[in-house]
mmCIF file of C-alpha atoms and ligand atoms in Angstrom:
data_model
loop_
_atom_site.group_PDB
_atom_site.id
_atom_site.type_symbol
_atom_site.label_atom_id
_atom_site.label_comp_id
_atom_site.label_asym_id
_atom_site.label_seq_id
_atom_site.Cartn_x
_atom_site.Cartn_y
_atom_site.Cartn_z
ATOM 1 C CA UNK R 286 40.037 -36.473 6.258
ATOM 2 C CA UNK R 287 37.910 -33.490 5.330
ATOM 3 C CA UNK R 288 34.856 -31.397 7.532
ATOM 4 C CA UNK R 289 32.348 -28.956 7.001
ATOM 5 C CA UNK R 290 32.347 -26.616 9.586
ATOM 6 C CA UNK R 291 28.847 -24.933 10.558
ATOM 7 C CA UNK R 292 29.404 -20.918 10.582
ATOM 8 C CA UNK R 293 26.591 -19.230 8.790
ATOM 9 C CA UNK R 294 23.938 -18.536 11.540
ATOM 10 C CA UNK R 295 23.050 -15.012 12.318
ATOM 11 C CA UNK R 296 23.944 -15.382 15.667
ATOM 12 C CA UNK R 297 21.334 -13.711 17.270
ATOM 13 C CA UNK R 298 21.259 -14.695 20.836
ATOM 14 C CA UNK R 299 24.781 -12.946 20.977
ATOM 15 C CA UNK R 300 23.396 -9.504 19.453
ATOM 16 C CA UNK R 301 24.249 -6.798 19.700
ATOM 17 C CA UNK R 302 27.885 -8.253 19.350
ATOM 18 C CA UNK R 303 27.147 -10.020 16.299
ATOM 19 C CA UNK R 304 25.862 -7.061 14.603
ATOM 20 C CA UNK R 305 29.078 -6.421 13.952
ATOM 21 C CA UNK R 306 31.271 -9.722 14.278
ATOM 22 C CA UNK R 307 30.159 -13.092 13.259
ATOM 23 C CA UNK R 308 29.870 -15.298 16.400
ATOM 24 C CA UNK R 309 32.785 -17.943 14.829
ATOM 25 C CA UNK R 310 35.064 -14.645 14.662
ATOM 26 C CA UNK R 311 34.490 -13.685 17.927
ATOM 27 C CA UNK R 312 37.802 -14.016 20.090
ATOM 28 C CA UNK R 313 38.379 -16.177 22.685
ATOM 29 C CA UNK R 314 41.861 -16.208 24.561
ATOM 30 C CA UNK R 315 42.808 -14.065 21.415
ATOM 31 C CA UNK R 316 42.069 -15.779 18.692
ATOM 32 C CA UNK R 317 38.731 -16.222 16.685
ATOM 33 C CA UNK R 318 36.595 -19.509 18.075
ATOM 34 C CA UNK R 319 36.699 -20.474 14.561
ATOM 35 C CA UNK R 320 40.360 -20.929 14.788
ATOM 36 C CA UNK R 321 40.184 -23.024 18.037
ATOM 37 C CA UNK R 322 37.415 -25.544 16.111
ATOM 38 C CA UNK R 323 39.721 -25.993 12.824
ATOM 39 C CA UNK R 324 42.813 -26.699 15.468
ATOM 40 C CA UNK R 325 40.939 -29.283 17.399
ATOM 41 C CA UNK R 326 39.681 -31.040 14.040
ATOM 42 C CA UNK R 327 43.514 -31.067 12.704
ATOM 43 C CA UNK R 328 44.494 -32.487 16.167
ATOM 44 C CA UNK R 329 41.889 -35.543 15.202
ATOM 45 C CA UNK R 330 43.378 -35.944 11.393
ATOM 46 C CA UNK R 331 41.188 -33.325 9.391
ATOM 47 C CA UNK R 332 43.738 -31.826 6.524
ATOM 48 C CA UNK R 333 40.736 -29.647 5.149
ATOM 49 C CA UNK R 334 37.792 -27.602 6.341
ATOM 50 C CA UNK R 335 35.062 -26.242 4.077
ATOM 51 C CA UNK R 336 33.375 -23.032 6.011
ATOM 52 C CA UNK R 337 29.772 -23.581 4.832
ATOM 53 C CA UNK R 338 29.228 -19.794 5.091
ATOM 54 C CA UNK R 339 25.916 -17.855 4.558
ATOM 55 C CA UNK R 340 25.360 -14.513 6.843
ATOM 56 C CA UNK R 341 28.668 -12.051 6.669
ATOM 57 C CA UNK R 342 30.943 -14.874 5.157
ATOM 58 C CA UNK R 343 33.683 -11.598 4.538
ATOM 59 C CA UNK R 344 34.905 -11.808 8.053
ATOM 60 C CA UNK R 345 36.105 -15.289 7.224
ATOM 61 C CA UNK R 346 37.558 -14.526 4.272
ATOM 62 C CA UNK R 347 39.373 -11.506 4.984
ATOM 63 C CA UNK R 348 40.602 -13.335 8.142
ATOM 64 C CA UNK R 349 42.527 -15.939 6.371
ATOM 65 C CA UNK R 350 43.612 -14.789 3.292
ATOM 66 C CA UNK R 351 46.188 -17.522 2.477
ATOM 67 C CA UNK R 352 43.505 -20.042 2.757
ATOM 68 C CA UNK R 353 44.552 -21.647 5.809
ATOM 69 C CA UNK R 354 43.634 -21.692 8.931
ATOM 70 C CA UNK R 355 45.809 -23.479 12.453
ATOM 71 C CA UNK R 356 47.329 -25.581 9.358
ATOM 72 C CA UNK R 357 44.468 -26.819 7.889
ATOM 73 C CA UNK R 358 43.567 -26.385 4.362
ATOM 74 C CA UNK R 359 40.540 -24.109 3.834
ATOM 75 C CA UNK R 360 37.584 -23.834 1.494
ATOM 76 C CA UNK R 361 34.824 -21.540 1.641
ATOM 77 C CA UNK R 362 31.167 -21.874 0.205
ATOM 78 C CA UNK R 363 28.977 -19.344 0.630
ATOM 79 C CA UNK R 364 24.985 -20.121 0.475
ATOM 80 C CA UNK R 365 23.117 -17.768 -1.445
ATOM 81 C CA UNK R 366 19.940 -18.232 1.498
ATOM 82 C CA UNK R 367 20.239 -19.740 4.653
ATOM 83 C CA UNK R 368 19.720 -23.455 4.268
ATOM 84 C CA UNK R 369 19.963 -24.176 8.155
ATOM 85 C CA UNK R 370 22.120 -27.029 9.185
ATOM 86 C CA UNK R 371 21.802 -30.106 6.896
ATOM 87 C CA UNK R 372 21.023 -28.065 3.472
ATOM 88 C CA UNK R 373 24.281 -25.770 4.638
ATOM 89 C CA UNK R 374 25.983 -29.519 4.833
ATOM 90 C CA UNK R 375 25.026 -31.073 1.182
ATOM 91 C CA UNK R 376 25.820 -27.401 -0.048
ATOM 92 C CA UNK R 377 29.051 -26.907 1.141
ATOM 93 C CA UNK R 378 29.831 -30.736 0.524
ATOM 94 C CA UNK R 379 28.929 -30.741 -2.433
ATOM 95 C CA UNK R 380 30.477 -27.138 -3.504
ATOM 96 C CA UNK R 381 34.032 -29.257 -2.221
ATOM 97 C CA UNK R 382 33.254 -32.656 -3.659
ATOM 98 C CA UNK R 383 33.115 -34.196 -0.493
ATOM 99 C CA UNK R 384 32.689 -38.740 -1.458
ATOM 100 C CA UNK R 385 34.330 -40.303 1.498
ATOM 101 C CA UNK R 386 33.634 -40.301 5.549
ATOM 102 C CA UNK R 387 33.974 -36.659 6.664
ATOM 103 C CA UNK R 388 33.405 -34.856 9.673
ATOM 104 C CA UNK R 389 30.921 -32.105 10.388
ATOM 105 C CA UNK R 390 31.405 -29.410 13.242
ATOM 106 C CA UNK R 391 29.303 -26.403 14.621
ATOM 107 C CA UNK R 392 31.481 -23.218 14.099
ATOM 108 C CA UNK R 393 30.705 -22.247 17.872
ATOM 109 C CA UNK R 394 31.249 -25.060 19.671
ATOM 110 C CA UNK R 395 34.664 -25.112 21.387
ATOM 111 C CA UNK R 396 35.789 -28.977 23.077
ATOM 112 C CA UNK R 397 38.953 -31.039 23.437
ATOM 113 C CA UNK R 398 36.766 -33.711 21.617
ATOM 114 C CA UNK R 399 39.043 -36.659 20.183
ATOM 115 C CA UNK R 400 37.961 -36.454 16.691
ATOM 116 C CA UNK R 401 40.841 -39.468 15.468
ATOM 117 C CA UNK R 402 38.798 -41.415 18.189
ATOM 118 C CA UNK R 403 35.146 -40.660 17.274
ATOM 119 C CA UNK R 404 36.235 -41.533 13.895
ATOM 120 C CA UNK R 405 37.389 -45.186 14.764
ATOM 121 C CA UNK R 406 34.008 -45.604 16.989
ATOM 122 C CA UNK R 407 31.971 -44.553 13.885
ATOM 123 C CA UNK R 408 34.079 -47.117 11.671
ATOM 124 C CA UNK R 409 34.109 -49.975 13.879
ATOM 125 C CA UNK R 410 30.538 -50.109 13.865
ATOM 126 C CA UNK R 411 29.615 -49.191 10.133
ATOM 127 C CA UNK R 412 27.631 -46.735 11.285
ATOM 128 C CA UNK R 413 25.855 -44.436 8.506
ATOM 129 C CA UNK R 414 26.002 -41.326 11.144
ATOM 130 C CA UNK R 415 27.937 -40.688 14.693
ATOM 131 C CA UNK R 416 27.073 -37.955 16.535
ATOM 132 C CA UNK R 417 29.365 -36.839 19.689
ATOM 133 C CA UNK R 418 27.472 -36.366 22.891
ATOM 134 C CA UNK R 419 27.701 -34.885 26.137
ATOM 135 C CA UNK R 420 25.975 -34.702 29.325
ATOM 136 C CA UNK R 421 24.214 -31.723 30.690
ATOM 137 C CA UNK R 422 22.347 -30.637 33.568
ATOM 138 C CA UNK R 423 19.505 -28.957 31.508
ATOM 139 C CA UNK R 424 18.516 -31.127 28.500
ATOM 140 C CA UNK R 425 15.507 -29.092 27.395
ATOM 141 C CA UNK R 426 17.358 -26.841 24.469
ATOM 142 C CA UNK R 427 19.042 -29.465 23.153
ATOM 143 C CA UNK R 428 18.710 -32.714 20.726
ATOM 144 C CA UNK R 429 18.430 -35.559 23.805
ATOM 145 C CA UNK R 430 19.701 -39.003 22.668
ATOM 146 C CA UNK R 431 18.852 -42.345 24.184
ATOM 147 C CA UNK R 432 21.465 -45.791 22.645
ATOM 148 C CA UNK R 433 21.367 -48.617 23.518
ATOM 149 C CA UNK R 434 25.110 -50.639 24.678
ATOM 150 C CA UNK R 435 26.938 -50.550 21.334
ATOM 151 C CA UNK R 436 25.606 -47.033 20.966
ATOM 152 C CA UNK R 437 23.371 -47.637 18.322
ATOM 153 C CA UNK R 438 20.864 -44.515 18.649
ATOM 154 C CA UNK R 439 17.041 -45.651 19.674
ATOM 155 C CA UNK R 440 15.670 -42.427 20.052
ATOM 156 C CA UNK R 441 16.189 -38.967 18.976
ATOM 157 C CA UNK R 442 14.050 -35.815 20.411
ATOM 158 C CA UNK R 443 15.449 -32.415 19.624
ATOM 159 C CA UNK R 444 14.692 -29.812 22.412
ATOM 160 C CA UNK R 445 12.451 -31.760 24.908
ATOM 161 C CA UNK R 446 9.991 -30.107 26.842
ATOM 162 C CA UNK R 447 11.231 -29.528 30.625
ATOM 163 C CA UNK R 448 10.363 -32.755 32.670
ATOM 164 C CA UNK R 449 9.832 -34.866 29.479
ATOM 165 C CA UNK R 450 13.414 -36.409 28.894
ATOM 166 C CA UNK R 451 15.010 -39.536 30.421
ATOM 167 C CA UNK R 452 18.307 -38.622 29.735
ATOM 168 C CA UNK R 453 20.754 -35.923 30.004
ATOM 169 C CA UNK R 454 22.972 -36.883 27.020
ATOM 170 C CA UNK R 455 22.830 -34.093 24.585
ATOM 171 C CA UNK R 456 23.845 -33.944 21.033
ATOM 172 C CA UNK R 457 27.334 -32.158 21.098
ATOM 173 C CA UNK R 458 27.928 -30.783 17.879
ATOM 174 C CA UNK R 459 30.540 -32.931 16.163
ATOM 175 C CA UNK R 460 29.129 -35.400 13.372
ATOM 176 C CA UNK R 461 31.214 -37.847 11.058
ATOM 177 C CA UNK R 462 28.823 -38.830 7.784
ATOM 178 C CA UNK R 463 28.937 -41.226 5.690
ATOM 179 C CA UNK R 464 28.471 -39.349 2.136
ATOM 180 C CA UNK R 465 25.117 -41.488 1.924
ATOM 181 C CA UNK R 466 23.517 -39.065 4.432
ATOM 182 C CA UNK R 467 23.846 -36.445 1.745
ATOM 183 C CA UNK R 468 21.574 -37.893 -0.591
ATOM 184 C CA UNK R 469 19.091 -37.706 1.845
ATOM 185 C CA UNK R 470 19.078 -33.798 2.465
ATOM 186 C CA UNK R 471 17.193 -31.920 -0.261
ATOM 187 C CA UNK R 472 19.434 -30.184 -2.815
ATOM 188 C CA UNK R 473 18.991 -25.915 -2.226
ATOM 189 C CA UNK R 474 16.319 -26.414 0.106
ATOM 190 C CA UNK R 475 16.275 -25.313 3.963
ATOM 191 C CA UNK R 476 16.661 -28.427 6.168
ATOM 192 C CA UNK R 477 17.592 -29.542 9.940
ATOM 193 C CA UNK R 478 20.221 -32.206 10.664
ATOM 194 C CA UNK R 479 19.046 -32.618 14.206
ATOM 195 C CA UNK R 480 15.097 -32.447 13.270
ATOM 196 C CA UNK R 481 15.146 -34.730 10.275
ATOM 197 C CA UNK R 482 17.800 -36.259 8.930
ATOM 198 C CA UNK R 483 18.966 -37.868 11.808
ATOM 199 C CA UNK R 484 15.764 -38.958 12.960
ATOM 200 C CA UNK R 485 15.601 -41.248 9.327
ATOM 201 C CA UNK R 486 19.101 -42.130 9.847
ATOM 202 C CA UNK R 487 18.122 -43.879 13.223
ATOM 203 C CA UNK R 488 14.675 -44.975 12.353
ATOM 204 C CA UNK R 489 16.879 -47.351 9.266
ATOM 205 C CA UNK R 490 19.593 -48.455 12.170
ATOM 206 C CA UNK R 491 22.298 -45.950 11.372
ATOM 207 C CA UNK R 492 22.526 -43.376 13.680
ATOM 208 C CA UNK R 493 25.429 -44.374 16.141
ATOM 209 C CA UNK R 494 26.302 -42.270 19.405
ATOM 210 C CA UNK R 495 29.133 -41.476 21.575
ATOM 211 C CA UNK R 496 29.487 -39.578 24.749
ATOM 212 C CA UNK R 497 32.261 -38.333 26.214
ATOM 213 C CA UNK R 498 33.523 -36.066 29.532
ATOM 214 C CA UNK R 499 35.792 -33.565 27.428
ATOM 215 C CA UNK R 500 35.693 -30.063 27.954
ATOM 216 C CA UNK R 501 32.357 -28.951 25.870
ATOM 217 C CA UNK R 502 30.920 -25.200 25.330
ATOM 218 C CA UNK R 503 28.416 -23.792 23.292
ATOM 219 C CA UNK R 504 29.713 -20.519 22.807
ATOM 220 C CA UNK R 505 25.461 -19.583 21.682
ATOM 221 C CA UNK R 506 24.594 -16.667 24.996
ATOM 222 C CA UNK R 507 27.061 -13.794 26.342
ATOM 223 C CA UNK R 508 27.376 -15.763 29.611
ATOM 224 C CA UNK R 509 28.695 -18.746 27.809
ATOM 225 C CA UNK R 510 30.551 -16.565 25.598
ATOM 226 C CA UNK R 511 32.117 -15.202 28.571
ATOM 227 C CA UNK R 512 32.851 -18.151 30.391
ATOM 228 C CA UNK R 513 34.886 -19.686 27.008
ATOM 229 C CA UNK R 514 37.436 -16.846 28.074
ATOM 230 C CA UNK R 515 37.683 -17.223 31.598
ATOM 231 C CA UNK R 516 37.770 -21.303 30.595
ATOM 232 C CA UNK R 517 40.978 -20.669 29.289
ATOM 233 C CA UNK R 518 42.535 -18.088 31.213
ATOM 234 C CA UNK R 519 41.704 -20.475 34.605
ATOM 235 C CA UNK R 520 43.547 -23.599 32.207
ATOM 236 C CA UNK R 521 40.472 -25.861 31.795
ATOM 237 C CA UNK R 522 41.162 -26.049 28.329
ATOM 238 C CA UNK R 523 43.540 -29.597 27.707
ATOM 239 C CA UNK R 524 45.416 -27.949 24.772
ATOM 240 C CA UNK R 525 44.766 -24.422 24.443
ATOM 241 C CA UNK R 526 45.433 -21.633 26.785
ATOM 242 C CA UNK R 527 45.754 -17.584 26.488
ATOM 243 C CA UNK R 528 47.410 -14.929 28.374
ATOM 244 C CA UNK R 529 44.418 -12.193 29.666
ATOM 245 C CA UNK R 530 45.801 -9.062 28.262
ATOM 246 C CA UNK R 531 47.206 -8.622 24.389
ATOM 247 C CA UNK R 532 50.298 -6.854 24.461
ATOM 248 C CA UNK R 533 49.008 -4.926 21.612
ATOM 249 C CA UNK R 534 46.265 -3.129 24.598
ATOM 250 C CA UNK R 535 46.686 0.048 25.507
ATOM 251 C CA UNK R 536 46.181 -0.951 29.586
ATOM 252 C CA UNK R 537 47.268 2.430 31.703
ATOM 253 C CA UNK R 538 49.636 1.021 34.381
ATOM 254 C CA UNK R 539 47.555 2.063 37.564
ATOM 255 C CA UNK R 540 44.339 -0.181 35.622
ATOM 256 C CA UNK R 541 43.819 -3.402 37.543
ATOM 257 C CA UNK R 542 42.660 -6.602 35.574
ATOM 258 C CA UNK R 543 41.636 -9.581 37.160
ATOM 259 C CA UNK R 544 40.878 -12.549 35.347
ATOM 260 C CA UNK R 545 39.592 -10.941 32.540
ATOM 261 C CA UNK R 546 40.709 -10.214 28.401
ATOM 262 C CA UNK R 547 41.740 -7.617 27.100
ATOM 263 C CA UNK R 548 42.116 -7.626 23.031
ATOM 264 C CA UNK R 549 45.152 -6.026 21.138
ATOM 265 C CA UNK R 550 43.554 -2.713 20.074
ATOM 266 C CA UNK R 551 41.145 -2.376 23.438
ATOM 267 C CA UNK R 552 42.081 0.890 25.736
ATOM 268 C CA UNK R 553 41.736 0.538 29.600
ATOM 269 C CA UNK R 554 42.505 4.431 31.073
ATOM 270 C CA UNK R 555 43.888 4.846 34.876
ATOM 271 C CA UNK R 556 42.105 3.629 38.060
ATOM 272 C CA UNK R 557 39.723 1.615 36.017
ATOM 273 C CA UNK R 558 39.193 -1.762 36.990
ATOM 274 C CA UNK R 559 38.106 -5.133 34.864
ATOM 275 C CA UNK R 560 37.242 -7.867 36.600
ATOM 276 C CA UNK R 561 35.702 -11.678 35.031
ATOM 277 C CA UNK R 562 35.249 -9.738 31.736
ATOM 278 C CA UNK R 563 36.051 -9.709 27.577
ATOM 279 C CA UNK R 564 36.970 -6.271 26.532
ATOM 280 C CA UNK R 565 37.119 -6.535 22.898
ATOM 281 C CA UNK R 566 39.471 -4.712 20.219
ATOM 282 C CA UNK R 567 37.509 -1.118 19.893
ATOM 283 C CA UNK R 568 36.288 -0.779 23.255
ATOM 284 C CA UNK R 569 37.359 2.119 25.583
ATOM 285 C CA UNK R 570 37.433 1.869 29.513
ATOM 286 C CA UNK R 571 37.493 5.313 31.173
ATOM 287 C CA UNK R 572 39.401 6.517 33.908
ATOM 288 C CA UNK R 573 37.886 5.329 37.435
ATOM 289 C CA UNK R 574 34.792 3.344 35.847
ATOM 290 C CA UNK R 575 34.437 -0.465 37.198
ATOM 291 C CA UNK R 576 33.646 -3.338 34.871
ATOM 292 C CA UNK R 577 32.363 -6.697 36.307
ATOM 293 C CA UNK R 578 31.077 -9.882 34.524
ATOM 294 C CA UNK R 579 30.506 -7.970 31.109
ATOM 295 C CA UNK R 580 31.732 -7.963 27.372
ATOM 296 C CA UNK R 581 32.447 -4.886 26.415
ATOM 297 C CA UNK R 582 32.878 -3.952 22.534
ATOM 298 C CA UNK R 583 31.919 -0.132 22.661
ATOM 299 C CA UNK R 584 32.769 2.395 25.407
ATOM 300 C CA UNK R 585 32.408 2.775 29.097
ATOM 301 C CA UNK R 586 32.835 6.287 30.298
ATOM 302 C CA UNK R 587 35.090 7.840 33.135
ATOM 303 C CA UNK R 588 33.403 7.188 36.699
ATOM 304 C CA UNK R 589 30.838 4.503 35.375
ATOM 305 C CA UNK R 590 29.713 0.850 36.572
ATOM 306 C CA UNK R 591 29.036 -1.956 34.343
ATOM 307 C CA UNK R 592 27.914 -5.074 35.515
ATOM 308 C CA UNK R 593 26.301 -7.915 33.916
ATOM 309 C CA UNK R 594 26.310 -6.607 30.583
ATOM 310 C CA UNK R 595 26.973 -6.383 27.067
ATOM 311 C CA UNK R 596 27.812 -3.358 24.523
ATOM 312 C CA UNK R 597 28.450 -3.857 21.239
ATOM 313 C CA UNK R 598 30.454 -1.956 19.257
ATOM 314 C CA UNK R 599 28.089 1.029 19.186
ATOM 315 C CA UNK R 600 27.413 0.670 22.828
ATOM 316 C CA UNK R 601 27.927 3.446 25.533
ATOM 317 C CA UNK R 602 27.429 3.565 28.942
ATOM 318 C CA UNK R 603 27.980 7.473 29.606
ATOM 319 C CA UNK R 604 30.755 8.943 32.387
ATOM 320 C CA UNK R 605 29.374 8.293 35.857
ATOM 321 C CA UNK R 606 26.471 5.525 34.870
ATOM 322 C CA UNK R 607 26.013 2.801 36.491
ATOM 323 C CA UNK R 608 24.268 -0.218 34.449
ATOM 324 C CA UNK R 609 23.956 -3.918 35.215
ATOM 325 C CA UNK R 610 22.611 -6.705 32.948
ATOM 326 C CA UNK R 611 22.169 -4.431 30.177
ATOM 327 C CA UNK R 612 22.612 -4.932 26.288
ATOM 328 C CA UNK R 613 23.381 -1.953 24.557
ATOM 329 C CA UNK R 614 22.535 -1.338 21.916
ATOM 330 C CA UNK R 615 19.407 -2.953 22.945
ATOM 331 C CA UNK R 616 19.057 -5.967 20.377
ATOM 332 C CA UNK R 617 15.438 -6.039 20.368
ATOM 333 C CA UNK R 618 15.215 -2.501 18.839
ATOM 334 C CA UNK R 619 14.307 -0.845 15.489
HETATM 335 P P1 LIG Y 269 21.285 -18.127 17.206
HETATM 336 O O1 LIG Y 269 20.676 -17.261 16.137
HETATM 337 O O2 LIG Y 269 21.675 -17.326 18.409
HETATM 338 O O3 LIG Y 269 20.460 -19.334 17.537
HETATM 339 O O4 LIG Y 269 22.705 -18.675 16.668
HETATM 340 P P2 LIG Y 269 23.032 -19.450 15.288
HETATM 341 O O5 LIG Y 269 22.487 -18.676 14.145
HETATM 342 O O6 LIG Y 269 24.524 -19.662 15.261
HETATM 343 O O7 LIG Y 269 22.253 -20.791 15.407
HETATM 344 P P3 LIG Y 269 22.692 -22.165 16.103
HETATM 345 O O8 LIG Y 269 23.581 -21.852 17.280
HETATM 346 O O9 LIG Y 269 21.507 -22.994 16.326
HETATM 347 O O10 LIG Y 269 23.540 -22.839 14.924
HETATM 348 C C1 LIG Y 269 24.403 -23.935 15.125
HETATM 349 C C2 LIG Y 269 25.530 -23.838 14.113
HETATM 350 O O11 LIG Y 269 25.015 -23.933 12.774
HETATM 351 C C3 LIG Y 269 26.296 -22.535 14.184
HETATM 352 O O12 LIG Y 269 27.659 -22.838 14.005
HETATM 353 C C4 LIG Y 269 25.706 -21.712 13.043
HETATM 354 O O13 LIG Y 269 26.686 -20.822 12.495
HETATM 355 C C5 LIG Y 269 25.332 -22.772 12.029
HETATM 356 N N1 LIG Y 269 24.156 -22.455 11.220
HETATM 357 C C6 LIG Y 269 22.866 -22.307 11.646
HETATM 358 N N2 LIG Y 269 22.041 -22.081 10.604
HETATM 359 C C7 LIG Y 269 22.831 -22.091 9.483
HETATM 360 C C8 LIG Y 269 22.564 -21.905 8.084
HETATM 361 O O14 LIG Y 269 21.434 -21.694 7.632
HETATM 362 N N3 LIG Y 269 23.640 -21.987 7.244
HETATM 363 C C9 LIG Y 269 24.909 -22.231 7.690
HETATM 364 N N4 LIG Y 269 25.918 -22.281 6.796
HETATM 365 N N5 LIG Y 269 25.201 -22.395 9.000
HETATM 366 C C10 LIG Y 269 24.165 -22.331 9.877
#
């Protein structure tokens, strides 16, 4: 079976992190969330990925140079303008010649989703479209579905207003398509999965849903970002799991870590402590300074306290500061 995995977004609730590092490419548990997706799609059966690829595709490309990624055969096609999520689909389908069922996945969504199983659901009912869903507390920034028993989808609103919704099911991310849902996205023109081409596929009968209780993050704000790592590190993951610090760190020996990760090429100098936090290849920890609740890709000086924030890889927080829920460089500027 063959996907097209989502990955060309700019990423910019994550800035100023993805200034530098596409959000797919950024680590978690040591290895690039991209990586996690393609190994839970070749868990479910998927032989070959196509990265539909648009903003900074040379990340990807440079990161798996033999063309394959946790065993899985990769393609890459790269858009020449963002086409947002359902013109990114027909493009990259089409660039690999996609004509049989296939399976579609956000590049930052990480979940032990059963793909081989969403697959039979989707068969056994001749659905056109499937979408995986999953329940939420806060509907209102997401696509809320209502089905009715067979899971046949009745309604579709994308991003409810607060108070609006009846339901707290939430469109998850993983798709399989029929390769008659690409004939209905226009060819090189910008167009929404969520906002209109699933909306036709249900108002003609097609749209099919399935929830599940796997684990399920969108890995789309710093705090979710962050919680991905500790995720793993605490085991919630049902396949995957990470040790906290790289052995290719430079940690000094009188550092203390708690329940934190620390990337091969990060530095964490004496006395310093890291606690519930990503520190990122690149970043330096001075002696003495505190870190708490923050993903760190630039450099914390000797004596200071971070907390709450994020630096990215031109972020500093000078000796003796003490910050909290800060992002540095501030994303919003220039
Ligand atoms: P924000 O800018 O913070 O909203 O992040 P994002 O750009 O990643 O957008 P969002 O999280 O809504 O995107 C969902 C998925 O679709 C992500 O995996 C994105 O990489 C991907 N995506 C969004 N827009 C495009 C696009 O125009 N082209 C491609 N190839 N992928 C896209």
């Amino acid at each position: 079976m063959r996907a097209v995995v989502l990955v060309g977004g700019f990423g910019t609730r994550l800035r100023p992190l993805t200034h530098t590092i596409p959000k797919p490419m950024l680590p978690v548990g040591h290895l690039p969330i991209i990586e996690r997706v393609v190994a839970n799609l070749g868990r479910g059966g998927v032989t070959e990925v196509t990265l539909a690829l648009g903003f900074k595709p040379e990340p990807f490309i440079d990161a798996f140079p033999g063309g394959a990624c946790a065993g899985v055969q990769l393609r890459y096609a790269v858009e020449p303008e963002p086409l947002d999520t359902a013109g990114a689909i027909r493009f990259a389908a089409d660039a690999s010649g996609i004509d049989d069922t296939f399976v579609v996945a956000n590049g930052d969504v990480l979940t032990d989703l059963d793909v081989a199983e969403l697959v039979r659901f989707h068969r056994e009912r001749g659905a056109e479209a499937t979408m995986h869903l999953i329940a939420v507390d806060d509907p209102s920034s997401f696509g809320v579905v209502a089905m009715d028993e067979d899971g046949r989808v009745r309604r579709f609103v994308e991003k409810p207003a607060p108070g609006t919704s009846s339901g707290n099911l939430i469109n998850a991310g993983t798709y399989i398509l029929e390769p008659s849902v690409l004939a209905r996205i226009p060819l090189g023109a910008r167009s929404s999965i969520e906002r209109v081409t699933f909306p036709a596929v249900a108002s003609d009968g097609g749209l099919y849903a399935k929830a599940t209780e796997d684990y399920w993050l969108d890995v789309g704000r710093p705090e979710l970002y962050l919680s991905a790592n500790l995720d793993l590190l605490a085991g919630r993951r049902r396949y995957d799991t990470a040790t906290g610090i790289h052995p290719g760190a430079a940690v000094h020996p009188d550092a203390v870590i708690v329940d934190s990760t620390v990337a091969a090429g990060a530095r964490i100098d004496s006395g310093a402590s890291v606690r519930e936090s990503v520190i990122l290849s690149g970043a330096v920890i001075g002696q003495q300074a505190e870190v708490v609740a923050s993903v760190i890709l630039g450099t914390v000086g000797a004596g200071a306290t971070v907390t709450g924030c994020v630096l990215g890889s031109e972020g500093v927080v000078a000796a003796g500061e003490r910050v909290a829920g800060e992002r540095r460089p501030d994303p919003d500027a220039g």
